[in-house]
Short mmCIF file of C-alpha atoms in Angstrom, two decimals:
data_model
loop_
_atom_site.label_atom_id
_atom_site.label_comp_id
_atom_site.label_asym_id
_atom_site.label_seq_id
_atom_site.Cartn_x
_atom_site.Cartn_y
_atom_site.Cartn_z
CA MET A 1 -41.89 -26.08 -49.22
CA ALA A 2 -38.24 -26.76 -50.88
CA ALA A 3 -36.98 -29.93 -50.45
CA PRO A 4 -34.71 -30.94 -47.47
CA ILE A 5 -31.11 -30.31 -47.16
CA ASP A 6 -29.25 -33.42 -46.43
CA PHE A 7 -26.76 -33.67 -43.80
CA TYR A 8 -24.16 -36.39 -44.11
CA PHE A 9 -21.74 -37.09 -41.06
CA ASP A 10 -19.85 -39.79 -39.19
CA PHE A 11 -20.60 -40.35 -35.42
CA SER A 12 -16.87 -40.15 -34.73
CA SER A 13 -16.58 -36.88 -36.64
CA PRO A 14 -15.92 -33.77 -34.51
CA TYR A 15 -16.53 -31.14 -37.02
CA GLY A 16 -20.00 -33.36 -37.42
CA TYR A 17 -20.63 -32.60 -33.87
CA LEU A 18 -20.19 -28.91 -34.30
CA ALA A 19 -21.82 -28.80 -37.68
CA ALA A 20 -25.06 -30.72 -36.14
CA HIS A 21 -25.34 -28.41 -33.10
CA VAL A 22 -26.13 -25.31 -36.04
CA ILE A 23 -27.85 -27.28 -39.36
CA ASP A 24 -31.21 -27.68 -38.21
CA ASP A 25 -31.35 -23.59 -37.39
CA LEU A 26 -29.72 -23.32 -40.34
CA GLY A 27 -32.01 -24.49 -42.76
CA ALA A 28 -35.25 -23.10 -41.03
CA ARG A 29 -33.87 -20.04 -41.68
CA HIS A 30 -34.54 -20.15 -45.31
CA GLY A 31 -37.55 -22.71 -44.73
CA ARG A 32 -35.56 -26.20 -45.41
CA ALA A 33 -35.86 -29.12 -43.66
CA VAL A 34 -32.94 -31.17 -42.51
CA ALA A 35 -32.73 -35.18 -43.06
CA TRP A 36 -29.75 -36.03 -41.10
CA ARG A 37 -27.88 -39.30 -43.04
CA PRO A 38 -25.44 -40.59 -40.62
CA MET A 39 -22.81 -42.59 -42.85
CA GLN A 40 -19.39 -44.60 -42.29
CA LEU A 41 -16.46 -42.35 -42.82
CA GLY A 42 -14.40 -45.96 -42.23
CA ALA A 43 -16.22 -47.04 -45.93
CA VAL A 44 -15.10 -43.81 -47.76
CA PHE A 45 -11.56 -44.01 -46.76
CA LYS A 46 -11.66 -47.16 -48.64
CA VAL A 47 -12.52 -45.52 -51.88
CA SER A 48 -10.69 -42.49 -51.01
CA GLY A 49 -7.42 -43.94 -49.70
CA GLN A 50 -7.60 -41.35 -47.04
CA GLN A 51 -7.12 -41.88 -43.32
CA PRO A 52 -8.69 -40.42 -39.98
CA LEU A 53 -7.60 -36.80 -39.55
CA LEU A 54 -6.26 -36.97 -36.49
CA ASN A 55 -3.90 -39.67 -37.49
CA ILE A 56 -2.16 -37.45 -40.48
CA PRO A 57 1.01 -36.11 -39.16
CA LEU A 58 0.79 -32.38 -38.92
CA LYS A 59 -2.74 -32.05 -40.07
CA GLY A 60 -4.14 -33.95 -36.99
CA ASP A 61 -1.95 -31.80 -34.64
CA TYR A 62 -3.61 -28.58 -36.58
CA ALA A 63 -7.27 -30.26 -36.09
CA LYS A 64 -6.77 -30.72 -32.20
CA ARG A 65 -6.33 -27.20 -31.51
CA ASP A 66 -8.54 -26.19 -34.71
CA LEU A 67 -11.39 -28.30 -33.01
CA PRO A 68 -11.84 -26.73 -29.74
CA ARG A 69 -10.99 -23.12 -31.15
CA THR A 70 -13.95 -23.60 -33.59
CA ALA A 71 -16.04 -24.71 -30.62
CA ARG A 72 -15.32 -21.83 -28.82
CA LEU A 73 -15.94 -19.62 -31.40
CA MET A 74 -19.29 -21.32 -31.98
CA GLY A 75 -20.27 -21.11 -28.55
CA LEU A 76 -20.44 -25.15 -28.31
CA PRO A 77 -18.77 -27.28 -25.33
CA PHE A 78 -15.83 -29.54 -26.91
CA THR A 79 -14.21 -32.41 -25.30
CA MET A 80 -11.79 -34.76 -26.99
CA PRO A 81 -12.81 -38.57 -26.30
CA GLU A 82 -10.02 -40.45 -24.92
CA GLN A 83 -10.41 -43.40 -27.52
CA PHE A 84 -10.31 -41.80 -31.29
CA PRO A 85 -10.81 -42.50 -33.41
CA PHE A 86 -13.44 -44.60 -32.64
CA MET A 87 -16.15 -47.23 -34.27
CA SER A 88 -19.33 -45.65 -34.99
CA VAL A 89 -21.63 -48.92 -36.70
CA ALA A 90 -23.76 -49.34 -33.58
CA ALA A 91 -24.58 -45.36 -33.18
CA CYS A 92 -25.52 -45.52 -36.92
CA ARG A 93 -27.37 -48.71 -36.74
CA ALA A 94 -29.54 -47.22 -33.71
CA PHE A 95 -30.43 -44.05 -35.95
CA TYR A 96 -31.88 -46.08 -38.68
CA TRP A 97 -33.68 -48.16 -36.66
CA LEU A 98 -35.63 -45.28 -35.53
CA VAL A 99 -35.62 -42.76 -38.87
CA ASP A 100 -38.52 -43.86 -41.11
CA ASP A 101 -40.67 -44.32 -38.09
CA ASP A 102 -40.06 -41.05 -35.56
CA ALA A 103 -37.09 -39.32 -38.07
CA ALA A 104 -37.84 -36.15 -34.70
CA ALA A 105 -36.79 -39.07 -32.21
CA ALA A 106 -33.59 -40.47 -34.40
CA ARG A 107 -32.36 -36.26 -34.81
CA ALA A 108 -32.66 -36.08 -30.97
CA LEU A 109 -31.08 -39.82 -30.43
CA ALA A 110 -28.24 -38.73 -32.86
CA LEU A 111 -27.27 -35.40 -31.42
CA ALA A 112 -27.40 -37.26 -27.59
CA LEU A 113 -24.79 -39.78 -28.83
CA TYR A 114 -22.62 -36.85 -30.79
CA ASN A 115 -22.94 -34.81 -27.04
CA ARG A 116 -22.05 -37.91 -25.18
CA ALA A 117 -18.64 -37.89 -27.10
CA PHE A 118 -18.14 -34.61 -28.24
CA ALA A 119 -19.25 -32.86 -25.09
CA GLU A 120 -18.60 -34.85 -22.50
CA GLY A 121 -15.69 -36.79 -24.05
CA GLN A 122 -17.18 -40.37 -23.03
CA PRO A 123 -17.51 -43.46 -25.41
CA ILE A 124 -20.26 -44.38 -28.02
CA ALA A 125 -18.51 -47.12 -29.79
CA GLN A 126 -19.66 -50.54 -28.34
CA ALA A 127 -23.78 -51.76 -28.44
CA PRO A 128 -23.96 -51.20 -24.43
CA ASP A 129 -22.84 -47.32 -24.89
CA VAL A 130 -25.40 -46.64 -27.92
CA VAL A 131 -28.48 -48.58 -25.99
CA ALA A 132 -27.51 -46.62 -22.78
CA VAL A 133 -28.07 -43.55 -24.19
CA ALA A 134 -31.13 -44.30 -26.11
CA ALA A 135 -32.12 -45.38 -22.80
CA SER A 136 -31.54 -41.88 -21.50
CA LEU A 137 -34.25 -40.37 -23.86
CA GLY A 138 -36.76 -43.32 -23.09
CA HIS A 139 -35.84 -45.92 -25.69
CA ASP A 140 -36.50 -49.63 -24.49
CA PRO A 141 -33.06 -50.93 -23.82
CA GLU A 142 -34.14 -54.67 -25.10
CA THR A 143 -35.56 -53.50 -27.88
CA VAL A 144 -32.32 -51.12 -29.11
CA ARG A 145 -29.78 -53.90 -28.57
CA ALA A 146 -32.08 -56.11 -30.80
CA ALA A 147 -32.28 -53.58 -33.29
CA LEU A 148 -28.25 -53.35 -33.68
CA GLN A 149 -28.46 -57.13 -34.66
CA ASP A 150 -31.25 -56.52 -37.00
CA PRO A 151 -30.38 -57.64 -40.41
CA ALA A 152 -32.83 -54.78 -41.76
CA VAL A 153 -30.93 -52.35 -39.99
CA LYS A 154 -27.25 -53.44 -40.99
CA ASN A 155 -28.61 -53.83 -44.38
CA ARG A 156 -30.15 -50.29 -44.20
CA LEU A 157 -27.23 -48.61 -43.43
CA ARG A 158 -25.18 -50.08 -45.80
CA THR A 159 -27.69 -49.40 -48.75
CA ASP A 160 -27.50 -45.74 -47.17
CA VAL A 161 -23.37 -45.95 -46.95
CA ASP A 162 -22.82 -46.90 -50.86
CA ALA A 163 -25.71 -44.07 -51.99
CA ALA A 164 -23.59 -41.49 -50.05
CA ILE A 165 -20.24 -42.73 -51.73
CA GLU A 166 -21.93 -42.96 -54.67
CA ARG A 167 -23.29 -39.29 -54.61
CA GLY A 168 -19.71 -38.23 -54.11
CA VAL A 169 -19.47 -37.60 -50.24
CA PHE A 170 -15.65 -37.91 -48.61
CA GLY A 171 -15.66 -36.15 -45.37
CA SER A 172 -18.07 -34.88 -42.27
CA PRO A 173 -19.81 -32.95 -42.37
CA PHE A 174 -21.06 -33.04 -45.84
CA ILE A 175 -24.36 -31.02 -46.82
CA PHE A 176 -25.95 -30.68 -50.65
CA VAL A 177 -28.50 -28.20 -50.51
CA ASP A 178 -30.61 -29.83 -53.99
CA ASP A 179 -27.62 -30.88 -55.42
CA GLU A 180 -24.80 -28.57 -54.69
CA PRO A 181 -22.33 -30.32 -51.98
CA PHE A 182 -20.66 -28.41 -49.28
CA TRP A 183 -18.19 -30.26 -47.31
CA GLY A 184 -16.81 -29.07 -43.73
CA VAL A 185 -18.14 -26.57 -41.14
CA ASP A 186 -16.31 -23.96 -42.87
CA HIS A 187 -18.51 -23.83 -45.96
CA LEU A 188 -21.53 -23.71 -43.70
CA SER A 189 -21.25 -19.75 -44.22
CA GLN A 190 -21.63 -20.83 -48.14
CA VAL A 191 -24.39 -23.42 -47.12
CA GLU A 192 -26.10 -20.19 -46.19
CA ARG A 193 -25.73 -18.39 -48.75
CA TRP A 194 -26.49 -20.67 -51.15
CA LEU A 195 -29.98 -20.95 -49.69
CA GLU A 196 -30.25 -16.88 -49.65
CA THR A 197 -29.45 -16.53 -53.39
CA GLY A 198 -30.26 -19.59 -54.70
CA GLY A 199 -26.38 -19.98 -56.07
CA TRP A 200 -24.04 -17.45 -57.74
CA MET B 1 2.99 -1.93 -35.43
CA ALA B 2 2.49 -5.69 -34.39
CA ALA B 3 4.20 -8.59 -35.98
CA PRO B 4 3.70 -9.18 -40.05
CA ILE B 5 0.79 -12.12 -40.53
CA ASP B 6 3.12 -15.50 -42.10
CA PHE B 7 1.15 -16.62 -45.19
CA TYR B 8 1.76 -20.00 -46.86
CA PHE B 9 1.18 -20.91 -50.05
CA ASP B 10 2.74 -23.31 -52.92
CA PHE B 11 2.20 -21.83 -56.39
CA SER B 12 1.04 -24.98 -57.52
CA SER B 13 -1.88 -24.84 -54.65
CA PRO B 14 -5.65 -22.88 -56.32
CA TYR B 15 -6.58 -22.08 -52.77
CA GLY B 16 -3.22 -20.28 -52.01
CA TYR B 17 -3.87 -18.39 -55.24
CA LEU B 18 -7.27 -17.41 -53.98
CA ALA B 19 -5.86 -16.24 -50.78
CA ALA B 20 -2.96 -14.59 -52.03
CA HIS B 21 -5.61 -11.84 -53.43
CA VAL B 22 -7.28 -11.21 -50.43
CA ILE B 23 -4.64 -11.65 -47.67
CA ASP B 24 -2.63 -8.33 -47.96
CA ASP B 25 -5.99 -6.61 -47.44
CA LEU B 26 -7.08 -8.50 -44.73
CA GLY B 27 -3.88 -7.74 -43.19
CA ALA B 28 -4.33 -4.08 -43.56
CA ARG B 29 -7.74 -3.77 -42.12
CA HIS B 30 -6.00 -4.90 -38.81
CA GLY B 31 -2.44 -2.92 -39.39
CA ARG B 32 -0.81 -6.03 -40.24
CA ALA B 33 1.82 -6.56 -43.23
CA VAL B 34 1.86 -9.60 -44.76
CA ALA B 35 5.45 -11.88 -44.85
CA TRP B 36 4.78 -14.23 -48.24
CA ARG B 37 6.35 -17.48 -47.53
CA PRO B 38 6.26 -19.60 -50.74
CA MET B 39 6.98 -23.57 -49.58
CA GLN B 40 6.61 -26.90 -51.45
CA LEU B 41 4.11 -28.76 -50.68
CA GLY B 42 5.48 -31.91 -52.34
CA ALA B 43 8.04 -31.78 -49.26
CA VAL B 44 5.21 -31.58 -46.74
CA PHE B 45 3.49 -34.80 -48.54
CA LYS B 46 6.51 -36.85 -48.06
CA VAL B 47 6.33 -36.15 -43.92
CA SER B 48 2.48 -35.92 -43.86
CA GLY B 49 1.84 -39.14 -46.19
CA GLN B 50 -1.00 -37.02 -48.18
CA GLN B 51 -1.20 -36.47 -51.72
CA PRO B 52 -2.10 -33.71 -54.27
CA LEU B 53 -5.61 -32.85 -53.60
CA LEU B 54 -7.08 -33.11 -56.73
CA ASN B 55 -5.09 -36.66 -57.21
CA ILE B 56 -7.61 -38.30 -53.99
CA PRO B 57 -10.75 -40.21 -55.27
CA LEU B 58 -13.86 -38.26 -54.41
CA LYS B 59 -12.18 -35.42 -52.71
CA GLY B 60 -10.81 -34.02 -56.17
CA ASP B 61 -13.88 -33.93 -58.17
CA TYR B 62 -15.30 -31.87 -54.78
CA ALA B 63 -12.38 -29.45 -55.16
CA LYS B 64 -12.93 -29.40 -59.05
CA ARG B 65 -16.27 -28.44 -58.25
CA ASP B 66 -15.65 -25.99 -54.75
CA LEU B 67 -12.94 -24.01 -56.41
CA PRO B 68 -14.27 -21.88 -59.00
CA ARG B 69 -17.49 -21.20 -56.95
CA THR B 70 -15.35 -20.03 -54.39
CA ALA B 71 -13.89 -17.68 -56.64
CA ARG B 72 -16.88 -16.60 -57.80
CA LEU B 73 -17.90 -16.14 -54.66
CA MET B 74 -14.75 -13.80 -53.91
CA GLY B 75 -15.18 -12.17 -57.12
CA LEU B 76 -11.69 -13.33 -58.80
CA PRO B 77 -10.89 -15.21 -62.10
CA PHE B 78 -10.35 -18.55 -61.82
CA THR B 79 -9.05 -21.20 -64.71
CA MET B 80 -7.75 -24.43 -63.79
CA PRO B 81 -4.41 -25.30 -65.66
CA GLU B 82 -4.35 -27.98 -67.76
CA GLN B 83 -0.91 -29.41 -66.36
CA PHE B 84 -1.67 -29.86 -62.78
CA PRO B 85 -0.60 -31.05 -60.40
CA PHE B 86 2.76 -28.88 -61.48
CA MET B 87 6.40 -28.25 -60.33
CA SER B 88 6.58 -25.22 -58.21
CA VAL B 89 10.36 -25.28 -57.49
CA ALA B 90 10.75 -22.60 -59.97
CA ALA B 91 8.68 -19.85 -59.05
CA CYS B 92 9.79 -20.51 -55.45
CA ARG B 93 13.26 -19.96 -56.27
CA ALA B 94 12.77 -16.97 -57.81
CA PHE B 95 10.73 -15.20 -55.13
CA TYR B 96 13.84 -16.26 -52.82
CA TRP B 97 16.21 -14.38 -55.13
CA LEU B 98 13.72 -11.29 -54.54
CA VAL B 99 12.49 -10.74 -51.40
CA ASP B 100 15.23 -10.07 -49.35
CA ASP B 101 16.46 -6.98 -51.75
CA ASP B 102 12.88 -5.81 -52.61
CA ALA B 103 9.78 -7.58 -51.09
CA ALA B 104 7.36 -5.76 -52.60
CA ALA B 105 8.67 -6.74 -55.83
CA ALA B 106 8.77 -10.56 -54.66
CA ARG B 107 5.08 -10.27 -53.97
CA ALA B 108 4.55 -8.83 -57.39
CA LEU B 109 5.88 -11.84 -58.76
CA ALA B 110 4.11 -13.82 -57.08
CA LEU B 111 0.74 -12.77 -57.87
CA ALA B 112 1.78 -12.22 -61.38
CA LEU B 113 2.78 -15.86 -61.01
CA TYR B 114 -0.62 -17.27 -59.33
CA ASN B 115 -2.20 -15.29 -61.89
CA ARG B 116 -0.80 -16.39 -64.34
CA ALA B 117 -1.58 -20.48 -63.36
CA PHE B 118 -5.12 -19.94 -62.23
CA ALA B 119 -6.54 -16.91 -64.00
CA GLU B 120 -5.14 -17.58 -67.17
CA GLY B 121 -4.17 -21.46 -66.67
CA GLN B 122 -0.61 -21.06 -68.42
CA PRO B 123 2.25 -23.27 -66.96
CA ILE B 124 4.32 -21.69 -64.56
CA ALA B 125 5.98 -24.95 -63.74
CA GLN B 126 9.30 -24.68 -65.94
CA ALA B 127 12.22 -22.20 -65.55
CA PRO B 128 11.40 -20.41 -69.01
CA ASP B 129 7.90 -19.73 -67.88
CA VAL B 130 8.96 -18.25 -65.00
CA VAL B 131 11.42 -16.03 -66.62
CA ALA B 132 9.03 -14.86 -68.94
CA VAL B 133 6.52 -13.67 -66.17
CA ALA B 134 9.24 -11.77 -64.26
CA ALA B 135 10.38 -10.55 -67.69
CA SER B 136 7.34 -9.19 -68.35
CA LEU B 137 7.67 -7.25 -64.72
CA GLY B 138 10.98 -5.88 -65.87
CA HIS B 139 13.66 -7.96 -64.61
CA ASP B 140 16.40 -8.79 -67.03
CA PRO B 141 15.59 -12.46 -68.02
CA GLU B 142 19.45 -13.72 -67.90
CA THR B 143 19.50 -12.51 -64.47
CA VAL B 144 16.12 -14.23 -62.99
CA ARG B 145 17.71 -17.42 -65.31
CA ALA B 146 21.13 -17.32 -63.39
CA ALA B 147 19.20 -16.80 -60.19
CA LEU B 148 16.95 -20.09 -60.55
CA GLN B 149 20.28 -22.34 -60.19
CA ASP B 150 21.96 -20.04 -58.39
CA PRO B 151 23.13 -22.35 -55.05
CA ALA B 152 22.22 -19.78 -52.06
CA VAL B 153 18.25 -19.43 -53.62
CA LYS B 154 18.20 -23.38 -54.11
CA ASN B 155 19.60 -23.48 -50.43
CA ARG B 156 17.57 -20.24 -48.76
CA LEU B 157 14.12 -22.36 -50.17
CA ARG B 158 15.24 -25.55 -48.41
CA THR B 159 15.53 -23.93 -45.38
CA ASP B 160 12.09 -22.16 -45.48
CA VAL B 161 10.70 -25.42 -46.69
CA ASP B 162 12.06 -26.69 -43.79
CA ALA B 163 11.58 -24.13 -41.35
CA ALA B 164 7.46 -24.44 -42.55
CA ILE B 165 7.21 -28.25 -42.20
CA GLU B 166 9.22 -27.60 -38.68
CA ARG B 167 6.52 -24.86 -37.98
CA GLY B 168 3.32 -27.53 -38.77
CA VAL B 169 2.50 -26.17 -42.16
CA PHE B 170 0.89 -28.90 -44.03
CA GLY B 171 -1.48 -27.24 -46.42
CA SER B 172 -1.91 -23.98 -48.51
CA PRO B 173 -2.99 -21.47 -47.97
CA PHE B 174 -1.59 -21.64 -44.40
CA ILE B 175 -1.57 -18.28 -42.06
CA PHE B 176 0.17 -17.77 -38.86
CA VAL B 177 -1.37 -14.76 -36.87
CA ASP B 178 1.69 -14.27 -34.26
CA ASP B 179 1.73 -18.09 -33.21
CA GLU B 180 -2.07 -19.11 -33.82
CA PRO B 181 -2.31 -21.34 -37.08
CA PHE B 182 -5.03 -21.22 -39.38
CA TRP B 183 -5.27 -23.47 -42.47
CA GLY B 184 -7.57 -22.87 -45.44
CA VAL B 185 -9.40 -20.32 -47.82
CA ASP B 186 -12.16 -21.27 -45.67
CA HIS B 187 -10.50 -20.00 -42.31
CA LEU B 188 -9.82 -16.51 -43.19
CA SER B 189 -12.98 -15.42 -41.77
CA GLN B 190 -11.16 -17.12 -38.63
CA VAL B 191 -8.04 -15.00 -39.31
CA GLU B 192 -10.14 -12.00 -39.84
CA ARG B 193 -11.97 -12.18 -36.52
CA TRP B 194 -8.45 -13.34 -34.34
CA LEU B 195 -7.24 -10.07 -35.60
CA GLU B 196 -10.10 -8.15 -34.52
CA THR B 197 -10.42 -9.55 -31.34
CA GLY B 198 -6.94 -10.75 -30.08
CA GLY B 199 -8.63 -14.22 -29.92
CA TRP B 200 -11.03 -16.27 -28.23
#
């Protein structure tokens, strides 16, 4: 089987939420697994000098219109959280705590966190928010709470974010098919075509 | 016949160049004319705090890869000009000098300027560059040279750029179908679908 597609995203990225709902099926159509790789756009912005999308004059207003419109086109529920942008470090840590032992459970947790934020519009920024979502999937709250403070988990996240930036990831969603980079929900059709054709 | 689609672009925008090659056919498939509206991203960036795409760390490197890749997918020639970003005010003025008298000629000039810049990779920043392209289409060089300094033409450009920003245009290409805004070559498929369906 060919190498997995790499799917980079930030839990505070609404476009990442949209992509998360379709990326696994897209990969599966072409015999590819998908490696989910949450990262931290805040760390990227320190390198790129960019700022959160919705804070940018003109562009932010457009995104507020484009997001629900694109969600409707994709048949996905969408609610903009009241608190936005929000910190996503706790959500990331919960993911990396799980992923090596059980990638499927980590993926399920990621999707549940994303749905909590952008389908329901509820907060996922604070540790108790993340613990509650994890508990709803059957994870032990005390264990998750401890994992969010585990130095090994914190270090794992830092290492993975640094590696993402080193690889050129500057936005969310950001997808690699082998070494070919694609940025944005808008590029999913190019991702699909690349998988079909092997490139053009 | 329904109202024209508004097609905003900057002559220094390589993604605008790609869109310019397909937007008229896209409109025509749905019985729509296209009003070409060159504008100045430099004026927009003063409002949005953004900077030219290729100057942005990480994002610029990606664009240098995405542009030729997207051009190949669209079957269009693409050469990045050595001087980039470049001033596009002279190209804009030449367009606005022509457009009220002969919109088709203005469109042909715009496409010739875009091809000079991004198919051939040659400069179009300076007045003599623009005059040469206009002359190749049969326009009198002296008349064009004078038009580029005409206060009425300069004022027309300023007015139209201000109106574009007022309308929320922050990038290139930027398209309105009636009052619905769409940003980017990547959104052309949404433009097409909006025209087909009248919205979703």
